[in-house]
């Protein structure tokens, strides 16, 4: 089960290249993201461009800010096969995944990270994905899947998702793109 709320940009306002101030499930501490429809055209990723096979109708972009950040804090399960006992025994693995990309030859990009924190809010582990470079996209407008898998650190109680879009060149659009953001937990052993 994906623990991320609205990791696919499908909920809430958006659908155009116009920035929004609120994004369902996420805080917006910096910049102004846009939730763009795949059928918008105008050079934005379209349904035929490389990206998630099971994509919805929209994706995240950096809007028109030089740097845009989205944050989501997730409370990890307390019980069950991926609950606290299993985490503290080192028997839970996570997969962080997202489709990240940009526009043509530009180096605008998106970076996705998850920071696990203990009960006091102290960071105990970090995984970072991206950004995907223009060379990795073969200088095409595209989103490329990136994943990281590791053991949830013992003592972890929350996970902070951070999605950052950075404009690296000229122009007014921040053409870092992201879609299909997920954080999933998997049990590696029986119940304790």
Short mmCIF file of C-alpha atoms in Angstrom, two decimals:
data_model
loop_
_atom_site.label_atom_id
_atom_site.label_comp_id
_atom_site.label_asym_id
_atom_site.label_seq_id
_atom_site.Cartn_x
_atom_site.Cartn_y
_atom_site.Cartn_z
CA UNK A 1 0.00 0.00 0.00
CA UNK A 2 1.29 3.44 -0.93
CA UNK A 3 1.62 5.58 2.21
CA UNK A 4 1.85 8.83 0.19
CA UNK A 5 -1.35 10.87 -0.12
CA UNK A 6 -1.89 12.25 -3.64
CA UNK A 7 1.43 11.03 -4.99
CA UNK A 8 -0.03 11.17 -8.48
CA UNK A 9 -1.19 14.83 -8.52
CA UNK A 10 -4.75 13.73 -9.25
CA UNK A 11 -6.50 15.38 -6.26
CA UNK A 12 -7.31 19.02 -5.65
CA UNK A 13 -6.92 22.13 -7.81
CA UNK A 14 -4.86 22.18 -10.99
CA UNK A 15 -4.96 20.83 -14.51
CA UNK A 16 -3.25 23.77 -16.20
CA UNK A 17 0.25 25.28 -16.10
CA UNK A 18 -0.97 27.90 -13.62
CA UNK A 19 0.61 27.58 -10.15
CA UNK A 20 -1.55 26.56 -7.21
CA UNK A 21 -1.18 27.50 -3.56
CA UNK A 22 -2.63 24.29 -2.10
CA UNK A 23 -1.86 20.70 -3.02
CA UNK A 24 -4.01 17.97 -1.47
CA UNK A 25 -1.97 15.94 1.03
CA UNK A 26 1.13 18.15 0.78
CA UNK A 27 2.46 21.30 2.42
CA UNK A 28 3.97 23.93 0.10
CA UNK A 29 6.74 25.65 2.13
CA UNK A 30 8.42 27.19 -0.90
CA UNK A 31 7.44 28.23 -4.41
CA UNK A 32 4.22 27.53 -6.24
CA UNK A 33 3.77 24.14 -7.93
CA UNK A 34 1.53 23.41 -10.89
CA UNK A 35 -0.46 20.18 -11.35
CA UNK A 36 -0.44 19.91 -15.12
CA UNK A 37 -2.72 17.78 -17.29
CA UNK A 38 -0.95 15.33 -19.60
CA UNK A 39 -3.19 16.55 -22.45
CA UNK A 40 -2.29 20.25 -22.00
CA UNK A 41 0.21 20.32 -24.88
CA UNK A 42 2.51 23.35 -25.27
CA UNK A 43 5.62 21.17 -24.89
CA UNK A 44 4.66 19.69 -21.53
CA UNK A 45 4.82 15.89 -21.15
CA UNK A 46 1.94 14.29 -23.01
CA UNK A 47 0.30 10.87 -22.98
CA UNK A 48 2.76 9.57 -25.62
CA UNK A 49 5.94 10.85 -23.93
CA UNK A 50 7.99 8.49 -21.73
CA UNK A 51 6.46 8.24 -18.26
CA UNK A 52 4.41 5.94 -16.04
CA UNK A 53 2.54 3.25 -17.98
CA UNK A 54 -0.48 3.61 -15.69
CA UNK A 55 -0.38 7.39 -15.40
CA UNK A 56 -3.42 9.35 -14.40
CA UNK A 57 -4.45 12.63 -15.98
CA UNK A 58 -1.95 14.98 -14.24
CA UNK A 59 1.64 15.33 -13.00
CA UNK A 60 3.54 17.73 -10.69
CA UNK A 61 5.76 20.54 -11.97
CA UNK A 62 7.71 23.35 -10.35
CA UNK A 63 5.29 25.99 -11.65
CA UNK A 64 7.01 29.32 -12.27
CA UNK A 65 9.22 29.53 -9.15
CA UNK A 66 13.00 29.03 -9.32
CA UNK A 67 12.64 26.48 -6.49
CA UNK A 68 9.43 24.78 -5.38
CA UNK A 69 9.14 22.34 -2.50
CA UNK A 70 6.37 19.98 -1.41
CA UNK A 71 6.48 18.23 1.99
CA UNK A 72 4.39 15.40 3.40
CA UNK A 73 4.80 13.88 6.87
CA UNK A 74 3.71 10.25 7.20
CA UNK A 75 3.13 8.35 10.43
CA UNK A 76 4.39 4.80 10.05
CA UNK A 77 2.09 1.90 11.03
CA UNK A 78 2.01 1.10 14.75
CA UNK A 79 0.82 -2.50 14.45
CA UNK A 80 0.82 -5.42 12.06
CA UNK A 81 3.54 -6.97 9.95
CA UNK A 82 5.07 -3.55 9.16
CA UNK A 83 4.39 -2.02 12.60
CA UNK A 84 6.76 -0.76 15.27
CA UNK A 85 7.82 -4.16 16.61
CA UNK A 86 8.78 -5.36 13.16
CA UNK A 87 10.56 -2.06 12.37
CA UNK A 88 12.56 -2.21 15.60
CA UNK A 89 13.52 -5.82 14.84
CA UNK A 90 14.85 -4.76 11.42
CA UNK A 91 12.19 -6.78 9.59
CA UNK A 92 10.61 -4.05 7.46
CA UNK A 93 11.94 -2.79 4.14
CA UNK A 94 10.74 0.24 2.23
CA UNK A 95 10.66 1.19 -1.42
CA UNK A 96 10.73 4.84 -2.39
CA UNK A 97 9.69 5.35 -6.01
CA UNK A 98 8.84 8.17 -8.36
CA UNK A 99 8.88 9.16 -11.99
CA UNK A 100 11.07 12.24 -12.34
CA UNK A 101 11.94 14.28 -15.39
CA UNK A 102 12.13 17.50 -17.30
CA UNK A 103 11.81 19.32 -20.59
CA UNK A 104 13.93 18.55 -23.69
CA UNK A 105 17.58 19.64 -23.26
CA UNK A 106 16.94 21.77 -20.16
CA UNK A 107 18.42 20.73 -16.82
CA UNK A 108 15.43 21.79 -14.70
CA UNK A 109 14.70 18.80 -12.51
CA UNK A 110 12.90 17.19 -9.60
CA UNK A 111 14.43 15.52 -6.55
CA UNK A 112 12.49 13.18 -4.26
CA UNK A 113 13.64 12.16 -0.78
CA UNK A 114 12.35 10.36 2.27
CA UNK A 115 13.77 11.08 5.72
CA UNK A 116 12.89 8.61 8.45
CA UNK A 117 12.60 10.09 11.95
CA UNK A 118 12.41 8.64 15.44
CA UNK A 119 9.73 9.42 18.07
CA UNK A 120 11.49 12.70 18.96
CA UNK A 121 11.64 13.79 15.33
CA UNK A 122 15.38 13.17 14.98
CA UNK A 123 16.39 12.03 11.47
CA UNK A 124 17.69 8.44 11.43
CA UNK A 125 17.98 7.68 7.68
CA UNK A 126 17.65 9.39 4.30
CA UNK A 127 17.12 8.20 0.70
CA UNK A 128 17.28 10.58 -2.27
CA UNK A 129 16.18 10.04 -5.88
CA UNK A 130 17.02 12.32 -8.82
CA UNK A 131 17.18 14.70 -10.36
CA UNK A 132 17.08 13.03 -13.77
CA UNK A 133 19.43 14.84 -16.16
CA UNK A 134 18.72 15.79 -19.77
CA UNK A 135 21.31 13.19 -20.84
CA UNK A 136 19.44 10.48 -18.90
CA UNK A 137 16.28 11.54 -20.72
CA UNK A 138 18.15 11.47 -24.06
CA UNK A 139 17.39 15.22 -24.34
CA UNK A 140 13.67 14.44 -24.60
CA UNK A 141 10.74 15.66 -22.57
CA UNK A 142 10.22 12.63 -20.36
CA UNK A 143 9.72 11.18 -16.90
CA UNK A 144 12.03 8.33 -15.86
CA UNK A 145 11.36 5.92 -12.99
CA UNK A 146 13.75 6.02 -10.03
CA UNK A 147 13.57 3.72 -6.99
CA UNK A 148 15.46 3.02 -3.76
CA UNK A 149 14.92 0.07 -1.41
CA UNK A 150 16.42 -0.44 2.05
CA UNK A 151 15.54 -1.50 5.60
CA UNK A 152 13.43 0.92 7.64
CA UNK A 153 15.79 1.97 10.44
CA UNK A 154 14.91 0.61 13.90
CA UNK A 155 13.22 3.32 15.97
CA UNK A 156 11.69 5.06 12.93
CA UNK A 157 8.18 6.34 13.63
CA UNK A 158 7.57 8.85 10.84
CA UNK A 159 8.73 9.52 7.29
CA UNK A 160 9.06 12.99 5.77
CA UNK A 161 8.63 13.08 2.00
CA UNK A 162 10.26 16.02 0.23
CA UNK A 163 9.73 16.77 -3.45
CA UNK A 164 11.87 19.66 -4.74
CA UNK A 165 11.72 21.20 -8.23
CA UNK A 166 14.66 23.37 -9.32
CA UNK A 167 14.91 25.64 -12.35
CA UNK A 168 18.50 25.60 -13.58
CA UNK A 169 18.34 27.75 -16.69
CA UNK A 170 16.60 30.79 -18.00
CA UNK A 171 12.93 31.27 -18.67
CA UNK A 172 10.05 31.54 -16.28
CA UNK A 173 8.85 27.93 -16.13
CA UNK A 174 10.33 25.48 -13.63
CA UNK A 175 10.25 22.41 -15.86
CA UNK A 176 11.08 19.81 -13.25
CA UNK A 177 8.35 17.14 -13.40
CA UNK A 178 7.24 14.29 -11.13
CA UNK A 179 4.50 11.68 -11.00
CA UNK A 180 3.60 8.36 -9.36
CA UNK A 181 5.34 9.16 -6.05
CA UNK A 182 5.16 6.25 -3.61
CA UNK A 183 6.51 4.93 -0.33
CA UNK A 184 5.63 1.31 0.41
CA UNK A 185 6.60 -1.00 3.29
CA UNK A 186 7.28 -4.72 3.02
CA UNK A 187 7.66 -7.25 5.84
CA UNK A 188 10.79 -9.41 5.61
CA UNK A 189 9.96 -11.75 8.50
CA UNK A 190 7.08 -13.16 10.52
CA UNK A 191 5.26 -11.43 13.36
CA UNK A 192 6.95 -11.00 16.70
#
